[in-house]
Amino acid sequence: MTALPREFYMPNAVHVARTLLGQVLVRRLPDGARIEGRIVETEAYTGLDDRASHGKDRITPRNRIMWGEPGRAYVYKIYGMYWMLNVVAEPAGQPAAILIRAIEPLAGLDHIAARRASPEPRLWTTGPGRLALALDITNAQNGADLTRPDDGLWIEAGAPVPDASVRAGPRIGLGQTPEPWLSIPWRFWVAGNAFLSRPDKGVAGDR
DNA sequence: CCGAGGATTATCT
DNA sequence: GATAATCCTCGGA
């Protein structure tokens, strides 16, 4: 298996969020452990006008990765205790990133179990905070190049998810964000998958 | 089953 | 000094 090329991340963030579904996120820990998970839920954040995006205004020390090379990891801490894993998209100079919200564990389950308190696999990688804990992702992975195995975190090609299995809806946790950004359907997920951050009600909202 | 509230800190104003 | 792209626990029903 080989990592997806940088060109994969060049298109606009909404398109990349859609095509990331089904791809395989791979983590190689310092001790040699290998963990793999199929991406089943994503959210797109663009720059320019998107009021929910960290890239909405200007470059700051935290968000500078968003303006850089596509195909790299943008990791930041939220609520004082959780790390969020994002993938930078669009050409350098344009702030855009995709938040990986959930993965379906494929390999390395025992390594995840060792790190997570809950004995319930469904609670290991369902949600951005949880998946970061499961894969031991912290700010040490900020800027990691996802197009190569060198940094211990990368993305490989997985089985494509057909349009019929893709659903879209509003992004989660946006709080005071004004419309239309609050409701724009830039969250994508694999219909009916058991590892979504919240249960799939079976409702479509396609785009 | 469900909703409320707490945890805990980097970041920006 | 307020807020945040979240998760977990606990109390009530």
mmCIF file of C-alpha atoms in Angstrom, chain A:
data_model
loop_
_atom_site.group_PDB
_atom_site.id
_atom_site.type_symbol
_atom_site.label_atom_id
_atom_site.label_comp_id
_atom_site.label_asym_id
_atom_site.label_seq_id
_atom_site.Cartn_x
_atom_site.Cartn_y
_atom_site.Cartn_z
ATOM 1 C CA MET A 1 0.000 0.000 0.000
ATOM 2 C CA THR A 2 1.131 3.458 -0.767
ATOM 3 C CA ALA A 3 0.026 6.821 0.549
ATOM 4 C CA LEU A 4 -2.321 9.053 -1.423
ATOM 5 C CA PRO A 5 -0.369 11.672 -3.439
ATOM 6 C CA ARG A 6 -0.387 15.372 -2.648
ATOM 7 C CA GLU A 7 -2.594 16.065 -5.691
ATOM 8 C CA PHE A 8 -5.412 14.286 -3.870
ATOM 9 C CA TYR A 9 -5.606 17.207 -1.435
ATOM 10 C CA MET A 10 -5.423 20.007 -4.015
ATOM 11 C CA PRO A 11 -9.158 20.388 -4.845
ATOM 12 C CA ASN A 12 -11.475 22.488 -2.695
ATOM 13 C CA ALA A 13 -11.955 21.296 0.877
ATOM 14 C CA VAL A 14 -15.581 20.259 0.433
ATOM 15 C CA HIS A 15 -14.659 17.924 -2.425
ATOM 16 C CA VAL A 16 -11.724 16.485 -0.496
ATOM 17 C CA ALA A 17 -13.918 15.925 2.563
ATOM 18 C CA ARG A 18 -16.221 13.828 0.380
ATOM 19 C CA THR A 19 -13.458 11.820 -1.282
ATOM 20 C CA LEU A 20 -11.651 11.136 1.998
ATOM 21 C CA LEU A 21 -14.528 8.847 2.980
ATOM 22 C CA GLY A 22 -13.363 5.251 2.594
ATOM 23 C CA GLN A 23 -9.642 6.101 2.629
ATOM 24 C CA VAL A 24 -7.491 4.458 5.268
ATOM 25 C CA LEU A 25 -5.802 6.436 8.035
ATOM 26 C CA VAL A 26 -2.621 4.705 9.202
ATOM 27 C CA ARG A 27 -0.695 5.358 12.410
ATOM 28 C CA ARG A 28 2.752 3.972 13.174
ATOM 29 C CA LEU A 29 3.708 4.402 16.829
ATOM 30 C CA PRO A 30 7.297 4.730 18.050
ATOM 31 C CA ASP A 31 7.124 1.218 19.516
ATOM 32 C CA GLY A 32 6.291 -0.201 16.092
ATOM 33 C CA ALA A 33 2.578 -0.684 16.674
ATOM 34 C CA ARG A 34 0.462 -0.128 13.561
ATOM 35 C CA ILE A 35 -3.127 1.056 13.721
ATOM 36 C CA GLU A 36 -5.443 1.443 10.734
ATOM 37 C CA GLY A 37 -8.912 2.883 10.403
ATOM 38 C CA ARG A 38 -11.302 3.568 7.549
ATOM 39 C CA ILE A 39 -12.426 7.200 7.439
ATOM 40 C CA VAL A 40 -16.218 7.277 7.774
ATOM 41 C CA GLU A 41 -16.963 10.879 8.814
ATOM 42 C CA THR A 42 -15.409 14.241 7.852
ATOM 43 C CA GLU A 43 -16.114 17.973 7.948
ATOM 44 C CA ALA A 44 -14.810 20.657 5.573
ATOM 45 C CA TYR A 45 -13.553 24.031 6.775
ATOM 46 C CA THR A 46 -12.530 26.566 4.172
ATOM 47 C CA GLY A 47 -10.960 29.949 4.416
ATOM 48 C CA LEU A 48 -12.278 33.085 2.861
ATOM 49 C CA ASP A 49 -15.775 33.543 4.209
ATOM 50 C CA ASP A 50 -16.363 30.418 6.308
ATOM 51 C CA ARG A 51 -17.062 31.902 9.743
ATOM 52 C CA ALA A 52 -16.696 28.518 11.431
ATOM 53 C CA SER A 53 -13.149 28.004 10.180
ATOM 54 C CA HIS A 54 -9.934 28.804 11.997
ATOM 55 C CA GLY A 55 -8.809 30.216 8.670
ATOM 56 C CA LYS A 56 -11.567 32.815 8.529
ATOM 57 C CA ASP A 57 -9.464 35.857 9.316
ATOM 58 C CA ARG A 58 -5.708 35.677 9.085
ATOM 59 C CA ILE A 59 -2.621 33.628 9.843
ATOM 60 C CA THR A 60 -1.907 33.111 13.552
ATOM 61 C CA PRO A 61 0.683 30.872 15.246
ATOM 62 C CA ARG A 62 -1.926 28.167 15.755
ATOM 63 C CA ASN A 63 -3.543 28.036 12.326
ATOM 64 C CA ARG A 64 -0.545 28.722 10.066
ATOM 65 C CA ILE A 65 -0.461 25.069 8.947
ATOM 66 C CA MET A 66 -3.843 25.634 7.274
ATOM 67 C CA TRP A 67 -2.239 28.088 4.883
ATOM 68 C CA GLY A 68 0.573 25.743 3.966
ATOM 69 C CA GLU A 69 1.167 22.679 1.845
ATOM 70 C CA PRO A 70 -1.866 20.427 1.298
ATOM 71 C CA GLY A 71 -1.669 16.841 2.518
ATOM 72 C CA ARG A 72 -0.298 17.753 5.922
ATOM 73 C CA ALA A 73 -1.865 17.322 9.349
ATOM 74 C CA TYR A 74 -3.260 20.310 11.241
ATOM 75 C CA VAL A 75 -3.660 19.369 14.919
ATOM 76 C CA TYR A 76 -4.990 21.670 17.618
ATOM 77 C CA LYS A 77 -6.323 21.346 21.144
ATOM 78 C CA ILE A 78 -9.913 22.096 22.078
ATOM 79 C CA TYR A 79 -11.791 22.418 25.386
ATOM 80 C CA GLY A 80 -8.511 22.184 27.222
ATOM 81 C CA MET A 81 -8.250 18.434 26.770
ATOM 82 C CA TYR A 82 -8.871 17.051 23.295
ATOM 83 C CA TRP A 83 -6.803 17.060 20.117
ATOM 84 C CA MET A 84 -8.482 17.478 16.728
ATOM 85 C CA LEU A 85 -6.910 15.881 13.621
ATOM 86 C CA ASN A 86 -7.393 17.794 10.376
ATOM 87 C CA VAL A 87 -5.987 17.356 6.870
ATOM 88 C CA VAL A 88 -4.870 20.465 5.003
ATOM 89 C CA ALA A 89 -6.428 20.903 1.556
ATOM 90 C CA GLU A 90 -6.170 23.330 -1.385
ATOM 91 C CA PRO A 91 -2.976 24.947 -2.704
ATOM 92 C CA ALA A 92 -0.617 26.736 -0.309
ATOM 93 C CA GLY A 93 -1.835 30.241 0.390
ATOM 94 C CA GLN A 94 -5.464 29.199 0.778
ATOM 95 C CA PRO A 95 -6.560 28.223 4.295
ATOM 96 C CA ALA A 96 -8.623 25.024 4.194
ATOM 97 C CA ALA A 97 -8.751 21.790 6.172
ATOM 98 C CA ILE A 98 -10.846 18.690 6.719
ATOM 99 C CA LEU A 99 -11.636 17.548 10.268
ATOM 100 C CA ILE A 100 -11.520 13.746 10.570
ATOM 101 C CA ARG A 101 -14.462 13.037 12.870
ATOM 102 C CA ALA A 102 -14.598 9.243 12.963
ATOM 103 C CA ILE A 103 -12.868 6.099 11.709
ATOM 104 C CA GLU A 104 -13.841 2.440 11.624
ATOM 105 C CA PRO A 105 -11.003 0.439 13.236
ATOM 106 C CA LEU A 106 -9.435 -2.054 10.798
ATOM 107 C CA ALA A 107 -6.171 -3.091 12.442
ATOM 108 C CA GLY A 108 -4.277 -2.650 15.679
ATOM 109 C CA LEU A 109 -7.390 -2.991 17.811
ATOM 110 C CA ASP A 110 -5.374 -4.359 20.714
ATOM 111 C CA HIS A 111 -3.138 -1.289 20.684
ATOM 112 C CA ILE A 112 -6.169 0.965 20.830
ATOM 113 C CA ALA A 113 -7.693 -1.061 23.655
ATOM 114 C CA ALA A 114 -4.553 -0.566 25.699
ATOM 115 C CA ARG A 115 -4.967 3.192 25.462
ATOM 116 C CA ARG A 116 -8.712 3.580 25.965
ATOM 117 C CA ALA A 117 -10.516 2.997 29.240
ATOM 118 C CA SER A 118 -13.792 1.809 27.751
ATOM 119 C CA PRO A 119 -13.945 -1.891 26.767
ATOM 120 C CA GLU A 120 -16.514 -0.967 24.124
ATOM 121 C CA PRO A 121 -14.896 -0.704 20.620
ATOM 122 C CA ARG A 122 -17.705 1.532 19.451
ATOM 123 C CA LEU A 123 -16.478 4.230 21.850
ATOM 124 C CA TRP A 124 -12.861 4.148 20.735
ATOM 125 C CA THR A 125 -12.813 6.130 17.505
ATOM 126 C CA THR A 126 -16.309 7.604 17.179
ATOM 127 C CA GLY A 127 -15.663 11.329 17.403
ATOM 128 C CA PRO A 128 -12.629 13.550 16.788
ATOM 129 C CA GLY A 129 -11.481 13.660 20.407
ATOM 130 C CA ARG A 130 -11.736 9.916 20.836
ATOM 131 C CA LEU A 131 -9.963 9.015 17.629
ATOM 132 C CA ALA A 132 -7.039 11.245 18.553
ATOM 133 C CA LEU A 133 -6.764 9.449 21.884
ATOM 134 C CA ALA A 134 -6.970 6.051 20.189
ATOM 135 C CA LEU A 135 -4.181 6.844 17.710
ATOM 136 C CA ASP A 136 -2.071 8.829 20.185
ATOM 137 C CA ILE A 137 -2.276 11.990 18.110
ATOM 138 C CA THR A 138 -1.141 15.241 19.759
ATOM 139 C CA ASN A 139 0.484 18.474 18.696
ATOM 140 C CA ALA A 140 3.584 16.358 17.983
ATOM 141 C CA GLN A 141 1.776 15.380 14.764
ATOM 142 C CA ASN A 142 0.986 18.979 13.788
ATOM 143 C CA GLY A 143 2.449 19.477 10.321
ATOM 144 C CA ALA A 144 3.042 15.746 9.720
ATOM 145 C CA ASP A 145 3.216 14.886 6.008
ATOM 146 C CA LEU A 146 0.327 12.510 5.312
ATOM 147 C CA THR A 147 1.635 11.657 1.827
ATOM 148 C CA ARG A 148 4.562 9.662 3.286
ATOM 149 C CA PRO A 149 5.029 7.182 6.174
ATOM 150 C CA ASP A 150 7.989 9.190 7.494
ATOM 151 C CA ASP A 151 6.096 11.041 10.209
ATOM 152 C CA GLY A 152 4.246 7.970 11.484
ATOM 153 C CA LEU A 153 0.873 9.174 10.229
ATOM 154 C CA TRP A 154 -0.415 8.922 6.677
ATOM 155 C CA ILE A 155 -3.428 8.063 4.501
ATOM 156 C CA GLU A 156 -3.667 5.166 2.029
ATOM 157 C CA ALA A 157 -6.211 4.446 -0.672
ATOM 158 C CA GLY A 158 -9.204 2.434 0.481
ATOM 159 C CA ALA A 159 -12.321 1.128 -1.224
ATOM 160 C CA PRO A 160 -14.201 4.114 -2.724
ATOM 161 C CA VAL A 161 -17.578 4.933 -1.165
ATOM 162 C CA PRO A 162 -20.293 5.241 -3.850
ATOM 163 C CA ASP A 163 -22.455 8.367 -3.917
ATOM 164 C CA ALA A 164 -25.470 6.301 -2.900
ATOM 165 C CA SER A 165 -23.801 5.608 0.445
ATOM 166 C CA VAL A 166 -22.753 9.171 1.213
ATOM 167 C CA ARG A 167 -24.808 11.527 3.385
ATOM 168 C CA ALA A 168 -24.210 15.201 4.128
ATOM 169 C CA GLY A 169 -25.435 17.557 6.815
ATOM 170 C CA PRO A 170 -24.510 20.572 8.961
ATOM 171 C CA ARG A 171 -21.199 20.569 10.805
ATOM 172 C CA ILE A 172 -21.193 19.869 14.519
ATOM 173 C CA GLY A 173 -20.392 22.036 17.511
ATOM 174 C CA LEU A 174 -20.330 25.393 15.752
ATOM 175 C CA GLY A 175 -21.987 27.312 18.576
ATOM 176 C CA GLN A 176 -22.466 30.990 17.739
ATOM 177 C CA THR A 177 -21.451 30.684 14.097
ATOM 178 C CA PRO A 178 -23.839 32.756 11.904
ATOM 179 C CA GLU A 179 -25.814 31.451 8.965
ATOM 180 C CA PRO A 180 -25.379 30.258 6.319
ATOM 181 C CA TRP A 181 -22.251 28.646 7.768
ATOM 182 C CA LEU A 182 -24.090 27.118 10.694
ATOM 183 C CA SER A 183 -26.336 25.024 8.456
ATOM 184 C CA ILE A 184 -24.313 24.493 5.317
ATOM 185 C CA PRO A 185 -24.020 20.706 4.705
ATOM 186 C CA TRP A 186 -20.258 20.324 4.872
ATOM 187 C CA ARG A 187 -20.219 17.275 7.150
ATOM 188 C CA PHE A 188 -20.010 13.989 5.240
ATOM 189 C CA TRP A 189 -20.453 10.450 6.456
ATOM 190 C CA VAL A 190 -20.896 6.848 5.266
ATOM 191 C CA ALA A 191 -24.589 6.003 5.560
ATOM 192 C CA GLY A 192 -25.432 3.536 8.274
ATOM 193 C CA ASN A 193 -21.861 2.997 9.430
ATOM 194 C CA ALA A 194 -21.589 1.811 13.039
ATOM 195 C CA PHE A 195 -18.648 4.090 13.873
ATOM 196 C CA LEU A 196 -20.125 7.557 13.293
ATOM 197 C CA SER A 197 -19.747 10.221 15.993
ATOM 198 C CA ARG A 198 -23.504 10.173 16.309
ATOM 199 C CA PRO A 199 -26.052 7.575 15.127
ATOM 200 C CA ASP A 200 -27.101 7.761 11.493
ATOM 201 C CA LYS A 201 -30.781 8.578 11.510
ATOM 202 C CA GLY A 202 -30.942 7.429 7.920
ATOM 203 C CA VAL A 203 -31.928 10.916 6.797
ATOM 204 C CA ALA A 204 -30.442 12.176 3.578
ATOM 205 C CA GLY A 205 -29.152 15.695 3.092
ATOM 206 C CA ASP A 206 -27.089 15.060 0.073
ATOM 207 C CA ARG A 207 -25.164 17.534 -1.906
#
